[in-house]
């Protein structure tokens, strides 16, 4: 059963890429999506928000012009449950791969459409009969 309350953030500077990703999530039945176009918007939403995002998709190009450690930020931020950082240059993947934690994933994929989206959804919102599925109670 789909968790319609699943919160997803898409941080990508390209409007059409945000729309394509949002469309893919909508097709899977997820509609609680916050699209942002800049690092500043993403930081603002996370700084002033009070509810965690179950999945945050971040285009690595958001941090190209600034010195910002996405790995440390995502690992330390209490409102990010899972992060998928895509469009990471190949030469950085090897270095980051050794540091990756289970809830942070790096990829060189330029746009995680189709199958990668389904895999992310399965990780964040597993089917009830999946052994990885855990019942979470919200107060």
Tab-separated table of C-alpha atoms in Angstrom:
chain	number	residue	atom	x	y	z
A	1	UNK	CA	0.000	0.000	0.000
A	2	UNK	CA	1.323	3.409	-0.966
A	3	UNK	CA	2.082	5.826	1.845
A	4	UNK	CA	0.466	8.948	0.384
A	5	UNK	CA	1.942	11.033	3.202
A	6	UNK	CA	5.500	10.278	2.063
A	7	UNK	CA	7.332	13.617	1.781
A	8	UNK	CA	9.741	14.079	-1.123
A	9	UNK	CA	11.954	17.030	-2.016
A	10	UNK	CA	13.452	17.465	-5.479
A	11	UNK	CA	16.355	19.935	-5.587
A	12	UNK	CA	17.436	20.584	-9.165
A	13	UNK	CA	18.304	23.843	-10.955
A	14	UNK	CA	16.592	22.705	-14.184
A	15	UNK	CA	12.828	23.274	-14.192
A	16	UNK	CA	12.115	20.554	-16.760
A	17	UNK	CA	14.117	18.007	-14.743
A	18	UNK	CA	12.149	18.807	-11.579
A	19	UNK	CA	8.927	18.383	-13.547
A	20	UNK	CA	10.009	15.035	-15.027
A	21	UNK	CA	10.978	13.681	-11.616
A	22	UNK	CA	7.772	14.945	-10.035
A	23	UNK	CA	5.783	13.321	-12.849
A	24	UNK	CA	7.533	9.985	-12.209
A	25	UNK	CA	6.654	10.133	-8.514
A	26	UNK	CA	3.069	11.129	-9.342
A	27	UNK	CA	2.759	8.100	-11.632
A	28	UNK	CA	3.763	5.910	-8.692
A	29	UNK	CA	1.086	7.537	-6.502
A	30	UNK	CA	3.194	10.043	-4.548
A	31	UNK	CA	2.008	13.654	-4.536
A	32	UNK	CA	3.540	15.326	-1.464
A	33	UNK	CA	6.495	16.775	-3.373
A	34	UNK	CA	8.454	19.967	-2.748
A	35	UNK	CA	10.396	21.051	-5.851
A	36	UNK	CA	13.215	23.559	-5.252
A	37	UNK	CA	15.552	25.173	-7.774
A	38	UNK	CA	18.533	26.221	-5.680
A	39	UNK	CA	20.687	25.264	-2.740
A	40	UNK	CA	19.348	28.289	-0.865
A	41	UNK	CA	15.724	27.180	-1.318
A	42	UNK	CA	16.584	23.669	-0.167
A	43	UNK	CA	18.406	24.962	2.916
A	44	UNK	CA	15.548	27.323	3.765
A	45	UNK	CA	12.927	24.565	3.571
A	46	UNK	CA	15.026	22.287	5.738
A	47	UNK	CA	15.979	25.017	8.211
A	48	UNK	CA	12.453	26.253	8.875
A	49	UNK	CA	10.586	22.980	8.404
A	50	UNK	CA	9.369	20.859	11.262
A	51	UNK	CA	8.489	17.650	9.402
A	52	UNK	CA	11.123	15.347	7.954
A	53	UNK	CA	11.424	14.543	4.268
A	54	UNK	CA	11.361	10.810	3.635
A	55	UNK	CA	13.397	11.248	0.454
A	56	UNK	CA	15.460	14.177	-0.798
A	57	UNK	CA	16.753	14.058	-4.373
A	58	UNK	CA	19.587	16.510	-4.969
A	59	UNK	CA	21.326	17.377	-8.219
A	60	UNK	CA	25.018	17.600	-7.284
A	61	UNK	CA	25.408	20.600	-9.609
A	62	UNK	CA	23.641	22.748	-6.983
A	63	UNK	CA	26.911	22.849	-5.056
A	64	UNK	CA	29.367	23.286	-7.951
A	65	UNK	CA	29.917	26.999	-7.372
A	66	UNK	CA	30.096	26.840	-3.577
A	67	UNK	CA	32.052	24.802	-1.074
A	68	UNK	CA	29.306	22.733	0.489
A	69	UNK	CA	29.626	19.184	1.795
A	70	UNK	CA	26.374	17.467	0.777
A	71	UNK	CA	27.349	14.188	2.421
A	72	UNK	CA	27.991	15.739	5.834
A	73	UNK	CA	24.900	17.924	5.539
A	74	UNK	CA	22.590	15.023	4.640
A	75	UNK	CA	24.057	12.738	7.299
A	76	UNK	CA	23.711	15.342	10.040
A	77	UNK	CA	20.341	16.844	9.148
A	78	UNK	CA	17.465	15.458	11.238
A	79	UNK	CA	14.836	16.270	8.571
A	80	UNK	CA	16.478	14.131	5.858
A	81	UNK	CA	15.651	10.443	6.213
A	82	UNK	CA	17.024	9.282	2.821
A	83	UNK	CA	19.007	11.225	0.229
A	84	UNK	CA	19.776	10.461	-3.398
A	85	UNK	CA	22.448	12.745	-4.839
A	86	UNK	CA	22.643	12.432	-8.616
A	87	UNK	CA	24.711	13.853	-11.481
A	88	UNK	CA	27.879	13.368	-9.422
A	89	UNK	CA	31.020	13.524	-11.612
A	90	UNK	CA	32.604	10.083	-12.097
A	91	UNK	CA	35.922	11.144	-10.545
A	92	UNK	CA	34.156	12.043	-7.275
A	93	UNK	CA	32.108	8.844	-7.048
A	94	UNK	CA	35.059	6.638	-6.065
A	95	UNK	CA	35.986	8.984	-3.237
A	96	UNK	CA	32.407	9.325	-2.031
A	97	UNK	CA	31.624	5.631	-2.441
A	98	UNK	CA	33.864	4.724	0.478
A	99	UNK	CA	32.030	7.183	2.723
A	100	UNK	CA	28.461	6.362	1.733
A	101	UNK	CA	26.090	5.432	4.497
A	102	UNK	CA	22.979	3.331	3.918
A	103	UNK	CA	20.643	6.302	3.807
A	104	UNK	CA	22.735	8.428	1.425
A	105	UNK	CA	23.209	7.290	-2.187
A	106	UNK	CA	25.422	8.927	-4.821
A	107	UNK	CA	25.005	8.357	-8.545
A	108	UNK	CA	26.465	9.628	-11.809
A	109	UNK	CA	23.019	9.338	-13.440
A	110	UNK	CA	22.094	12.744	-14.852
A	111	UNK	CA	18.376	12.272	-14.230
A	112	UNK	CA	17.042	9.323	-12.200
A	113	UNK	CA	13.921	8.567	-14.239
A	114	UNK	CA	11.928	5.358	-14.485
A	115	UNK	CA	13.605	2.338	-12.882
A	116	UNK	CA	15.871	4.340	-10.512
A	117	UNK	CA	12.780	6.148	-9.190
A	118	UNK	CA	11.007	2.837	-8.585
A	119	UNK	CA	14.079	1.515	-6.751
A	120	UNK	CA	14.206	4.633	-4.566
A	121	UNK	CA	10.517	4.342	-3.771
A	122	UNK	CA	10.934	0.672	-2.858
A	123	UNK	CA	13.740	1.610	-0.464
A	124	UNK	CA	11.830	4.469	1.164
A	125	UNK	CA	8.333	2.951	1.077
A	126	UNK	CA	8.708	-0.850	0.883
A	127	UNK	CA	5.634	-2.995	0.238
A	128	UNK	CA	4.033	-4.403	3.436
A	129	UNK	CA	5.058	-7.984	2.576
A	130	UNK	CA	8.721	-6.970	2.138
A	131	UNK	CA	10.980	-8.166	5.004
A	132	UNK	CA	12.576	-4.701	5.091
A	133	UNK	CA	9.178	-3.147	5.811
A	134	UNK	CA	8.848	-1.693	9.272
A	135	UNK	CA	5.674	-0.350	10.773
A	136	UNK	CA	6.169	3.191	11.982
A	137	UNK	CA	3.718	4.807	14.308
A	138	UNK	CA	3.302	8.573	14.157
A	139	UNK	CA	2.122	10.407	17.252
